[in-house]
XYZ file of C-alpha atoms in Angstrom:
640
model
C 150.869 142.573 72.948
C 148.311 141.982 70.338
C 147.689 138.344 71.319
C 147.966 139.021 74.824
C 145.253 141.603 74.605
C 143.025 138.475 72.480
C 143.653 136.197 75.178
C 142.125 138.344 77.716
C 138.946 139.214 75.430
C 138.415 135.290 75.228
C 138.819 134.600 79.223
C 136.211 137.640 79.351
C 133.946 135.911 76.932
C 134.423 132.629 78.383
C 133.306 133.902 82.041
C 130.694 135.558 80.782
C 129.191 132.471 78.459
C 129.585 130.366 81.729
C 127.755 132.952 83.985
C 125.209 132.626 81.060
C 124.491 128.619 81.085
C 124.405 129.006 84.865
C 121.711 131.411 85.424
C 119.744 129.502 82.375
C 120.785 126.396 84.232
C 119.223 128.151 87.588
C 116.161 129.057 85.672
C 115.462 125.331 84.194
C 115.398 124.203 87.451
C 113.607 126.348 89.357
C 110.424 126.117 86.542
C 111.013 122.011 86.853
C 110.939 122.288 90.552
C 107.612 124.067 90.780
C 106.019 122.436 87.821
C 107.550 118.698 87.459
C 108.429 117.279 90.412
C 108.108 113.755 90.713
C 107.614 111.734 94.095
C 109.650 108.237 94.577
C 106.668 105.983 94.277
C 103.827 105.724 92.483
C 101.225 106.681 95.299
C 102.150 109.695 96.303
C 102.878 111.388 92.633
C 99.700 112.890 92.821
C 99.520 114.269 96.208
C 103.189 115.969 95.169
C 101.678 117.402 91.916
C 98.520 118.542 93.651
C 100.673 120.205 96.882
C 102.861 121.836 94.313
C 100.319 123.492 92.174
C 98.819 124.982 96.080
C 101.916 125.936 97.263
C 103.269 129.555 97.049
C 105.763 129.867 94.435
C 108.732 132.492 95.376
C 110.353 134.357 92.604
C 112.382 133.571 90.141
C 115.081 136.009 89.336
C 116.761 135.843 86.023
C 118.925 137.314 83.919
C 118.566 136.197 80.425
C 116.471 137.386 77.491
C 115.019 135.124 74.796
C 118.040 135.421 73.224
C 120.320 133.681 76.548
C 122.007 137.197 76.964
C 121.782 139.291 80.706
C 119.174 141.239 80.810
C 119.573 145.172 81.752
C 118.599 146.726 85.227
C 114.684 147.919 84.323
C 113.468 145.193 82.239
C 110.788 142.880 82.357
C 112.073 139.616 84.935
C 109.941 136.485 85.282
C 108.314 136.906 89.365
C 106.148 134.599 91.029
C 103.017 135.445 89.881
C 104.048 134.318 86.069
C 105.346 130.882 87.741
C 101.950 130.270 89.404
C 100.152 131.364 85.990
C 102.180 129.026 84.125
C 101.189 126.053 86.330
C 97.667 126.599 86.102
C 97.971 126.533 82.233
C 98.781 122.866 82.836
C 96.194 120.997 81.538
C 94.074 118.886 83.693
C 94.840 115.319 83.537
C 93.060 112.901 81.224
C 89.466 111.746 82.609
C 89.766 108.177 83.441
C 86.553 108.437 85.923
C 84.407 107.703 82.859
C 83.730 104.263 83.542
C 80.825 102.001 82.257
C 78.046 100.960 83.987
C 79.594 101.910 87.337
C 78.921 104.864 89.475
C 82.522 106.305 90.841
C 81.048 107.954 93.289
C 79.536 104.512 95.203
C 82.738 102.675 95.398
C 82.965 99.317 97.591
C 85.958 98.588 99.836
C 86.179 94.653 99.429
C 88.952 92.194 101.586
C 89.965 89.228 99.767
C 88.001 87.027 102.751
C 85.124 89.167 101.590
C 85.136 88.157 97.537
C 85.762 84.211 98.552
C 82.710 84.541 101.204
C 80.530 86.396 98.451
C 81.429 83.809 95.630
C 80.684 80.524 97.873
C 77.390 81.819 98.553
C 76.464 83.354 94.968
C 78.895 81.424 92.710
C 76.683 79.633 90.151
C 79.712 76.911 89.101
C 79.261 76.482 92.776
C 75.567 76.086 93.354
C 75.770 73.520 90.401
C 78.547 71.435 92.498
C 76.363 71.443 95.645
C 73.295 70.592 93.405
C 75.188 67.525 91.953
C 75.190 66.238 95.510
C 71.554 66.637 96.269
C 71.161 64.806 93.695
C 73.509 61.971 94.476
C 71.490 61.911 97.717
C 68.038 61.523 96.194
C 70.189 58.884 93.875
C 70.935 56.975 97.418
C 67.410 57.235 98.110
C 65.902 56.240 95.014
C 67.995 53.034 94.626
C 67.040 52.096 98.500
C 63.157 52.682 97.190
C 63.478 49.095 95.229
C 63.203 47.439 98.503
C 60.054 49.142 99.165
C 57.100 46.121 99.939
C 54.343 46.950 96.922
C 50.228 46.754 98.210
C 48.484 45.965 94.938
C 44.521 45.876 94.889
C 42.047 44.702 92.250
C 38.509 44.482 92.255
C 36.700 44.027 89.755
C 32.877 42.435 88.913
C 32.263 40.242 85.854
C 29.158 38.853 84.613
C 28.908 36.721 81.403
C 26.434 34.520 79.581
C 27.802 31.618 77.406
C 25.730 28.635 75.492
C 25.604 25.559 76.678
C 25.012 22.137 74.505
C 23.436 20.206 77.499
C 21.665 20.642 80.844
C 25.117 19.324 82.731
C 26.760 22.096 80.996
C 24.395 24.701 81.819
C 20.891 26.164 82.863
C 17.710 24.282 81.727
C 17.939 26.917 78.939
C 20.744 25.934 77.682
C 22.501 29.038 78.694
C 25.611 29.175 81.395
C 24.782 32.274 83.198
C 27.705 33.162 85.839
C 28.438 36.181 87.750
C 31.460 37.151 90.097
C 32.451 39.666 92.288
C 36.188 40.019 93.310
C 38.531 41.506 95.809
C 42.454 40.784 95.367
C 45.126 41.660 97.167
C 48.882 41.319 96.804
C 51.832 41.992 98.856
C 55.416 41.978 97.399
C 58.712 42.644 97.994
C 62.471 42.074 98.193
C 64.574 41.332 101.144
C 68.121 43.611 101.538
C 70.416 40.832 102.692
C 70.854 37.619 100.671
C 69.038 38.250 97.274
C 65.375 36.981 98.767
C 62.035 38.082 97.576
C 58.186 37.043 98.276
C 55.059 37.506 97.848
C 51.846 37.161 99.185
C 48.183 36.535 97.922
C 44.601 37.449 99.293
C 41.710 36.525 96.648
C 38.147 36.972 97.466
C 35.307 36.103 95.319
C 31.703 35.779 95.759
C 29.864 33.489 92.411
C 26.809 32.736 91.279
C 25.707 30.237 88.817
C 22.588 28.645 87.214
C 24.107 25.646 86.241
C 22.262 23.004 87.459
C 24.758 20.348 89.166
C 26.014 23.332 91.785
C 25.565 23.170 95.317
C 26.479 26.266 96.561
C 25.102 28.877 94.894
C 25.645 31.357 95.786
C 29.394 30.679 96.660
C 32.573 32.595 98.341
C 35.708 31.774 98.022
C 39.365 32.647 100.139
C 42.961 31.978 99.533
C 45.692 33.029 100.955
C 49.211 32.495 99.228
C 52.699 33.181 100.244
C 55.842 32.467 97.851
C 59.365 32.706 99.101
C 62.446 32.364 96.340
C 66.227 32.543 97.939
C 69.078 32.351 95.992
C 71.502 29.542 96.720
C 74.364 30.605 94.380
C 74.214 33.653 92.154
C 72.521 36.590 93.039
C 73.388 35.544 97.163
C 76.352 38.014 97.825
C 75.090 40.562 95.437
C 72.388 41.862 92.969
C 71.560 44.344 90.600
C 69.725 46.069 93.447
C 72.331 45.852 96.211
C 74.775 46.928 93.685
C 72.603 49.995 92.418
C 72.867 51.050 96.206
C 76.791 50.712 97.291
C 77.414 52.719 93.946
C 74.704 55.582 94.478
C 76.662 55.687 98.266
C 80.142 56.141 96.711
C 78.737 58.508 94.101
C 78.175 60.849 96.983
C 81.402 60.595 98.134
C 82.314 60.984 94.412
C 79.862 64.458 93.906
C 81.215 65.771 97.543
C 84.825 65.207 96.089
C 83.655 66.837 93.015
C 81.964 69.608 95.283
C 85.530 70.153 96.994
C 87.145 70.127 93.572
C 85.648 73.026 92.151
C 84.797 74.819 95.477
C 88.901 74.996 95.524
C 88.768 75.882 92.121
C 86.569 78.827 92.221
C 88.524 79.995 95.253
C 91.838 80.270 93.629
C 89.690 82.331 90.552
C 88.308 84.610 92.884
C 92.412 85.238 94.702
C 93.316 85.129 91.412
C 90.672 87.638 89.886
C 91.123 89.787 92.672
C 94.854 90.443 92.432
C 94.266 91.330 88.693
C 91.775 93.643 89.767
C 94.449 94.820 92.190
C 97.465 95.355 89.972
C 95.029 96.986 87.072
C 94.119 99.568 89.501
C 97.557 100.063 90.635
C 98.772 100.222 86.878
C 95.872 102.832 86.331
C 97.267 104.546 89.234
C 101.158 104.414 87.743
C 99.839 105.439 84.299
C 97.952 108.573 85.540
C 100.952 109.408 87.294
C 103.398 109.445 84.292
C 100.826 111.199 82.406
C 101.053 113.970 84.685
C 104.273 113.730 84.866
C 104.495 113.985 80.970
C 102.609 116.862 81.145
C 104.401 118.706 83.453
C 108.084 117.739 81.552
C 106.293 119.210 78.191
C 105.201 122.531 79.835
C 108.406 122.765 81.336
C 109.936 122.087 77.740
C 107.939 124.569 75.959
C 108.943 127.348 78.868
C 112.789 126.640 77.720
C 111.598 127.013 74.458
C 109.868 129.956 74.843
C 113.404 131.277 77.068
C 115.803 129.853 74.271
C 117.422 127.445 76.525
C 116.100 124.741 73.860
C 114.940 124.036 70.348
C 111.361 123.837 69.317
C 111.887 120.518 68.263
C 112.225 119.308 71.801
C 108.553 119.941 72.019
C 107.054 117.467 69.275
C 109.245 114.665 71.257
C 107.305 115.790 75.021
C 104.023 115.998 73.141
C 104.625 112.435 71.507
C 105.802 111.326 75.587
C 101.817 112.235 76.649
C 99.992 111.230 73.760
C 101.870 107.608 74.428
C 101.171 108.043 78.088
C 97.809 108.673 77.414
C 97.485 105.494 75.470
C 98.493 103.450 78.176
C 96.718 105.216 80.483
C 93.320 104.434 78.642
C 94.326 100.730 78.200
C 95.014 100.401 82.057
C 91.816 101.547 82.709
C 90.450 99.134 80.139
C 92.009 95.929 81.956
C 90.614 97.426 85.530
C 86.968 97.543 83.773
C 88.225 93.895 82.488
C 89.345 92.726 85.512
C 86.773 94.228 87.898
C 84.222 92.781 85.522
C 85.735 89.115 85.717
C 85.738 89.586 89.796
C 81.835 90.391 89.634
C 81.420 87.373 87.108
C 82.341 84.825 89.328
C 81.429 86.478 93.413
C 77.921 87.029 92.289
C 74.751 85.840 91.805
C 73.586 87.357 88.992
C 73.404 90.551 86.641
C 71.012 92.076 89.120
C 73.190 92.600 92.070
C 73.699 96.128 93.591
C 78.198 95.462 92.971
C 77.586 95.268 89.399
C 76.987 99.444 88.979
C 79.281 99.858 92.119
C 83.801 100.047 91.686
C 85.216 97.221 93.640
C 88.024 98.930 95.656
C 90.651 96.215 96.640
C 91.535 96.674 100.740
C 93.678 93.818 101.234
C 97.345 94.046 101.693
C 99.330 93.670 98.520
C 102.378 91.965 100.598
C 101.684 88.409 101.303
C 103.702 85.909 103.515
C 105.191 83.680 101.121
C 104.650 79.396 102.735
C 107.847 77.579 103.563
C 107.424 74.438 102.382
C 109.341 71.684 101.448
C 108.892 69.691 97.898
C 108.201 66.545 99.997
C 105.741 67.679 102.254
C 104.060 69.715 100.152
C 103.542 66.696 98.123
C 102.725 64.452 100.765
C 100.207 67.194 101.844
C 98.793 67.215 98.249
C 98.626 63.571 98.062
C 96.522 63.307 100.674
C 94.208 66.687 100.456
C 93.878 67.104 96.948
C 90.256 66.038 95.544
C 91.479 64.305 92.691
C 92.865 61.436 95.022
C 89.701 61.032 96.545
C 87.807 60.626 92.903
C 90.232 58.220 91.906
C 90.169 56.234 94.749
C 85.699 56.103 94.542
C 86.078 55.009 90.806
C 88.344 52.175 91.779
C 85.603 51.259 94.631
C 82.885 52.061 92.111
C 84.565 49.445 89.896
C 84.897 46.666 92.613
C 81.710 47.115 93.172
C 81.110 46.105 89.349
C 83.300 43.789 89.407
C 81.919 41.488 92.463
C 78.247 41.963 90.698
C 79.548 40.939 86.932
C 81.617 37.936 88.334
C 78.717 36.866 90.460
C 77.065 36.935 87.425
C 78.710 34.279 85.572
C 77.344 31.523 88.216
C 74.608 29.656 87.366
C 71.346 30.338 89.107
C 69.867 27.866 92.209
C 66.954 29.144 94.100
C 65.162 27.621 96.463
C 60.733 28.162 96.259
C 59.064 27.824 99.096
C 55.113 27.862 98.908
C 52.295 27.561 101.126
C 48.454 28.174 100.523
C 45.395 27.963 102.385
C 41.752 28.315 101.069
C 37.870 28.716 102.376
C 34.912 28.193 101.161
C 31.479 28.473 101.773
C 27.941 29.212 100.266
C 23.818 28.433 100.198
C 23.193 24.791 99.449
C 20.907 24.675 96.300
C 18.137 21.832 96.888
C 16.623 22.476 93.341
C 19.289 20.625 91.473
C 19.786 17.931 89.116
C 20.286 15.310 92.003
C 17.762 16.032 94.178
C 14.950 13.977 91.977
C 16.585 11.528 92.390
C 17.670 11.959 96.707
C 13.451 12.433 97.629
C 14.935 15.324 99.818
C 12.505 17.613 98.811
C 10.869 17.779 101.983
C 7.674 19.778 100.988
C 7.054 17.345 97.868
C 7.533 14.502 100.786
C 5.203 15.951 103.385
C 2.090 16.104 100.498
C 2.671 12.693 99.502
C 2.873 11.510 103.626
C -0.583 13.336 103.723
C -2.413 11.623 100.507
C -1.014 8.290 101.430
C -2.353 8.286 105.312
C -6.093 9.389 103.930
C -5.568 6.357 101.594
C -3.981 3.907 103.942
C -0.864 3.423 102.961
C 2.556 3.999 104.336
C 4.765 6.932 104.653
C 7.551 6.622 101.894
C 10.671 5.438 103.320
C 13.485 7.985 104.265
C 15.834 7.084 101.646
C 19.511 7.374 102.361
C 21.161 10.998 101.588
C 22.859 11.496 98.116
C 26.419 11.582 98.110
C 26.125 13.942 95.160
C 24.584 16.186 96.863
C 25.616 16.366 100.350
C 27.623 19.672 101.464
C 29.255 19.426 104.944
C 27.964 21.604 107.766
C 31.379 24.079 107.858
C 30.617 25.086 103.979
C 27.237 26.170 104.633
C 27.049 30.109 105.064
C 28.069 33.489 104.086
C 31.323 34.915 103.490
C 32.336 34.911 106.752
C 32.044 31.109 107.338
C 34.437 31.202 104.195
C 36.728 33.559 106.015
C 36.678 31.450 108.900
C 37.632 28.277 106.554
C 40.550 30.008 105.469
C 41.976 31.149 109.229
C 41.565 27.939 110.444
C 43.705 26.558 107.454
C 41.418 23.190 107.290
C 42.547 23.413 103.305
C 46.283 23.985 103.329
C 48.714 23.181 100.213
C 52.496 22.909 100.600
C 55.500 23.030 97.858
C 58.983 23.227 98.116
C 61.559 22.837 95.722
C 65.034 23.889 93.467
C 65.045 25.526 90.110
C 67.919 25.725 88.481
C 68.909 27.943 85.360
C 72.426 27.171 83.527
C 73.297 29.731 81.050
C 75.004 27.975 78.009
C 77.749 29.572 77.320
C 77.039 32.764 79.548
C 79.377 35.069 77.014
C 77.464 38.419 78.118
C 78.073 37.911 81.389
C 81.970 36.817 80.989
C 82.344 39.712 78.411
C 81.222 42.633 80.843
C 83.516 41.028 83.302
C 86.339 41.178 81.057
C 85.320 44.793 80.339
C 85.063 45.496 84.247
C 88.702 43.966 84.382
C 89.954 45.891 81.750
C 88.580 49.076 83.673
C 89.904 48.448 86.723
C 93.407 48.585 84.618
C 92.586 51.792 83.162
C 92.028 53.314 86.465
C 95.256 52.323 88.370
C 97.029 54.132 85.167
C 94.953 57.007 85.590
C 95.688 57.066 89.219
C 99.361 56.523 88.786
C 98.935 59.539 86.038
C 96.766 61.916 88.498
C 99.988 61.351 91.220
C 102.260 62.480 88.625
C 100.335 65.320 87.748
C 100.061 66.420 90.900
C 103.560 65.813 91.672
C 104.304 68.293 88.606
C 102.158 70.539 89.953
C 103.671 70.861 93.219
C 107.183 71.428 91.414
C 106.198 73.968 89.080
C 104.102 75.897 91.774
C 107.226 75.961 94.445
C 109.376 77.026 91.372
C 106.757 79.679 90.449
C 106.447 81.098 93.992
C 110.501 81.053 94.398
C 110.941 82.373 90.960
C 108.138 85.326 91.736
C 109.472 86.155 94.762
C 112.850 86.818 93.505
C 111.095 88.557 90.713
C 109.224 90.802 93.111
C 112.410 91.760 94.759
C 114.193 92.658 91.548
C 111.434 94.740 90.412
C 111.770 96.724 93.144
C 115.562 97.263 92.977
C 114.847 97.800 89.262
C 112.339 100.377 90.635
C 114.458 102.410 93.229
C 117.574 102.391 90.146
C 115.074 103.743 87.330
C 113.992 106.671 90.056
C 117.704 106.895 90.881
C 118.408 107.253 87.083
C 115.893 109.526 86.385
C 116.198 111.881 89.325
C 120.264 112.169 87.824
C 119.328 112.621 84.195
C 116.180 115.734 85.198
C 119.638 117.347 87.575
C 122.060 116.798 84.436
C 118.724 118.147 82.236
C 118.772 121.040 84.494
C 122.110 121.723 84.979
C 122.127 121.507 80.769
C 124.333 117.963 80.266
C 121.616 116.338 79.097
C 118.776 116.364 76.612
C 114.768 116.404 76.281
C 114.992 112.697 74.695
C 117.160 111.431 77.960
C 115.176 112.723 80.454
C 111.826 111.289 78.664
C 113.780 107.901 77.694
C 114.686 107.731 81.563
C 110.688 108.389 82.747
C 109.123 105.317 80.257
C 111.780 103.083 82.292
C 110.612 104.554 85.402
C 106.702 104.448 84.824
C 107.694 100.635 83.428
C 109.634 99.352 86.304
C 106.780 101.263 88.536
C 104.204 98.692 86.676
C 106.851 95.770 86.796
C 107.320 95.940 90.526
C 103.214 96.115 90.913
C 102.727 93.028 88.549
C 105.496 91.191 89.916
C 103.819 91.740 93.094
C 100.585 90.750 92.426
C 101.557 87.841 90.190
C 103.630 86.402 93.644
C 100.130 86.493 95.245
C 98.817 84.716 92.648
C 101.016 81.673 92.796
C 100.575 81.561 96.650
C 97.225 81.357 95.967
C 98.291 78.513 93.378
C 100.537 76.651 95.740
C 97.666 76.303 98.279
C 95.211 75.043 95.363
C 97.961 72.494 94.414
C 98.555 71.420 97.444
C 94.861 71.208 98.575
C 95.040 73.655 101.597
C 93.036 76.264 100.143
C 89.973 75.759 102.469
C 92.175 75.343 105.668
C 93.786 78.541 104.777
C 90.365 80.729 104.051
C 88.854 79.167 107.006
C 86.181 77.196 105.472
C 84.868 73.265 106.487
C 82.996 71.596 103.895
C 81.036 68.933 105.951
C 80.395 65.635 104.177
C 77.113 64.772 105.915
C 74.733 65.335 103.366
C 71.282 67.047 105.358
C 68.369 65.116 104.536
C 66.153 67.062 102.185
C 62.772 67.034 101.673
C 61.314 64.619 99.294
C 58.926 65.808 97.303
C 55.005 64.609 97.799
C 54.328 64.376 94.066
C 51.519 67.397 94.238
């Protein structure tokens, strides 16, 4: 009797102990309900928070004490009102608006086509490329200018007085005085085709003299000189000059290469800086959320506490949850300054730009197709885009172009010199000089001694025969132009032609910078054959990267829906009191993780797209951009 009267008591208790948990089990989650209910993703957390804390909150009946017993009919119950007072005692969530040197109010919605236009028109590594190939085109220019004919004048007037020892010397006082006046010209230059130069000679002068055996004084002389030299054997096929000029061609081809090179470059940054700008803001996003989340879990947590569902001691580990949550909640919004920063760095022009003190706000689509590509054709495609092909294959022109010029080198020398020259002259015949005492030419001195000897009687003197010392022809006699006219007619030509030949002895220079050309060309088919490999590696590892990131991506997000899965089940077994405060929290640092996991993993596949297309040397096809070779013809300046 006595037993079966205990057993009954226990059933009793036990009923009553289980009606117990399950209105405290009611109660728990209820208060989560309104205060800690978490969305699926990471974007809408917030708009679930926010719509909770609006919403009208109904009653919550219970029927336990602090103690966990039934409360009586009459006493205080927990109604709506307290539920909507406890949720505005939540604090707000951490202020992650403070950001440096940006106003948050004057965002900027950016595409990914809009960062890649902004950095090929501000980018500075850019600007230097495009530079480099102005200046490979004034290079061009400049080595074309050594075929340029040269006009060279000099004038000049010289008068000098020198001693002389006897009257043939000099003046009847024993001085040599001279002056001249003259007017040079020369005309040079160098012929493009076959190694030929000439040149060609005007000289005027106009001289005067008191020496006393001159003729013409004063006198002008003309010449006119021209001077061919061809080579016959070595410098025929090629020259310093013509090789200074195939080289400054290919070294645009090598600075527009180079220009390609790092336009790709700087276009895979900018993809690249822009999905880390991307996932940081995402992660900021995520990390805000769990915050609030964390938040929400310790309010909740103290409310049990406060009801005597749980311990105190539940409440250090939720406080510990937030202050770790706000950790990496500041350090999120550290990379987006970072990242945001680095994104600015290399799309603009320079510190002064209105996007510096403006937030960049990512528009594009997250998702990206991923390229189907095969390993050979994307490294065929490589092989014959990629920039580095084309720079190897101008240094090994570059080098041939050496090599002809050094080999040619090594010959000996045969030219062939052609000159001609023509001269004038003409002046004012002198009749006061030392032959005409001796001539009777005077013709006054003649006339006065006709005249004494006919009033005497006597003859006229015999006309005595001219001097040859001191007879000028008719076509010397006058000014500068009868000189002039001298010249023209070419009455006073010279000819030469002939062969010079030089034999270098030994010529070791020249056969040692051939054997250094030689030994170049050698060095450059290995670094060719190592660029191909390279870029064969590169074409591996980027397919692997973009399969491997793609399967990445796609367990991230199945790691994603399990950790929501798992911590939607552990909050229902935390309400339904089978589980515990350090479950539930342990369960929401895997979710907020796989949340950032499945962002990264999403942004990093981007990334290696964006690699794949450097790799393979489509990345200006695919942004729509056509670098044109052509090189516009710039001004050159005057010099002023």
């Amino acid at each position: 009797m006595i037993r079966t009267l205990l057993i009954i008591l226990m059933f009793v208790f036990m009923l009553k102990s289980f009606s117990a948990e399950k209105t405290a089990a009611q109660v728990a989650d209820k208060t989560i309900e309104r205060s800690d209910e978490p969305n699926r993703t990471a974007s809408n957390t917030q708009a679930a928070l926010d719509e909770k804390r609006n919403e009208a909150v109904e009653s919550v009946p219970t029927t336990l004490n602090n103690d966990g017993n039934r409360i009586a009919d009459g006493e205080k119950t927990v109604t709506a009102n307290d539920a909507d007072k406890a949720v505005e005692k939540l604090p707000p969530p951490p202020n992650v608006a403070n950001r440096i040197g940006v106003d948050v109010n004057r965002p900027v919605a950016l595409t990914v086509t809009d960062v890649i236009r902004l950095a090929l028109e501000n980018n500075n590594d850019i600007r230097v490329a495009e530079t480099d190939v102005k200046i490979a085109e004034f290079n061009l220019r400049s080595s074309r200018g050594v075929f340029d004919p040269v006009l060279q004048s000099e004038n000049f007037y010289e008068r000098s007085v020198t001693p002389a020892a006897s009257s043939i010397g000099g003046g009847a006082d024993g001085k040599l005085k001279q002056t001249n006046f003259a007017n040079n010209f020369t005309f040079r230059g160098s012929l493009p085709k076959f190694g030929g130069n000439y040149q060609l000679d005007f000289n005027n002068s106009r001289q005067t003299s008191n020496q006393l055996f001159n003729t013409l004084n004063p006198q002008y002389t003309t010449s006119l000189n021209f001077t061919f030299t061809q080579p016959l054997w070595r410098g025929l096929k090629t020259d310093d000059n013509r090789r200074r000029i195939e080289i400054a061609k290919k070294n645009i081809s090598l600075s527009d290469a180079q220009f390609r090179q790092r336009t790709i470059e700087i276009i895979e940054q900018v993809e690249s800086a822009y999905w880390d700008l991307t996932f940081s803001l995402k992660n900021l996003q995520v990390q805000s959320d769990a915050v609030k989340q964390a938040v929400a879990q310790l309010e909740s947590t103290r409310r049990q506490v406060e009801q005597g569902v749980l311990a105190p001691i539940e409440i250090v580990q939720s406080e510990t949850q937030v202050a770790n949550f706000k950790q990496n909640l500041f350090t999120a919004q550290e990379q987006v300054a970072n990242a945001e920063n680095n994104l600015k760095r290399i799309s603009l022009p320079n510190r002064n730009h209105p996007y510096w003190s403006q937030p960049v706000i990512p528009a594009s689509d997250i998702s990206l197709e991923v390229p189907r590509i095969s390993l050979p054709e994307a490294t065929r495609v490589a092989l014959e885009n990629r920039p580095e092909i084309a720079l190897a294959e101008t240094n090994r022109e570059i080098n041939q172009i050496n090599n002809r010029f050094l080999r040619d080198q090594t010959k000996p020398r045969i030219d062939l010199i052609a000159t001609y020259r023509a001269d004038g002259l003409s002046g004012t015949v002198v009749n006061n000089n030392a032959f005409a005492g001796f001539s009777g030419s005077d013709p006054e001195l003649r006339d006065r001694v006709d005249e004494l000897s006919n009033i005497v009687g006597l003859p006229p003197l015999p006309v005595a025969p001219p001097s040859p010392l001191n007879n000028v022809p008719n076509n010397l006699r006058g000014g500068y132009g009868r000189s002039l006219s001298n010249l023209l007619a070419q009455n006073y030509p010279t000819y030469q032609i002939g062969i010079r030949v030089e034999i270098p002895v030994g010529n070791k220079t020249a056969k040692a910078e051939l054997g250094r050309s030689l030994a170049e060309q050698t060095r450059l088919g290995y670094e060719r054959q190592q660029t191909e490999q390279n870029i064969e590696a590169e074409v591996r590892n980027s397919l692997q990267a973009v399969a491997s990131a793609e399967e990445r991506s796609k367990a991230a997000t199945d790691a994603r829906v399990a950790a929501e899965k798992q911590y939607e089940g552990e909050r229902r077994q935390f309400a339904a009191g089978t589980s515990t405060v350090f479950l539930v929290l342990e369960r929401q640092v895997t979710l907020v993780n796989a949340q950032g996991r499945e962002i990264e993993t999403l942004t990093n596949l981007n990334k290696v797209i964006a690699n794949l297309r450097r790799v393979t040397g489509g990345t200006l096809e695919r942004v729509g951009i056509s670098l044109r070779i052509a090189i516009p013809r710039y001004e050159i300046p005057n010099g002023k």
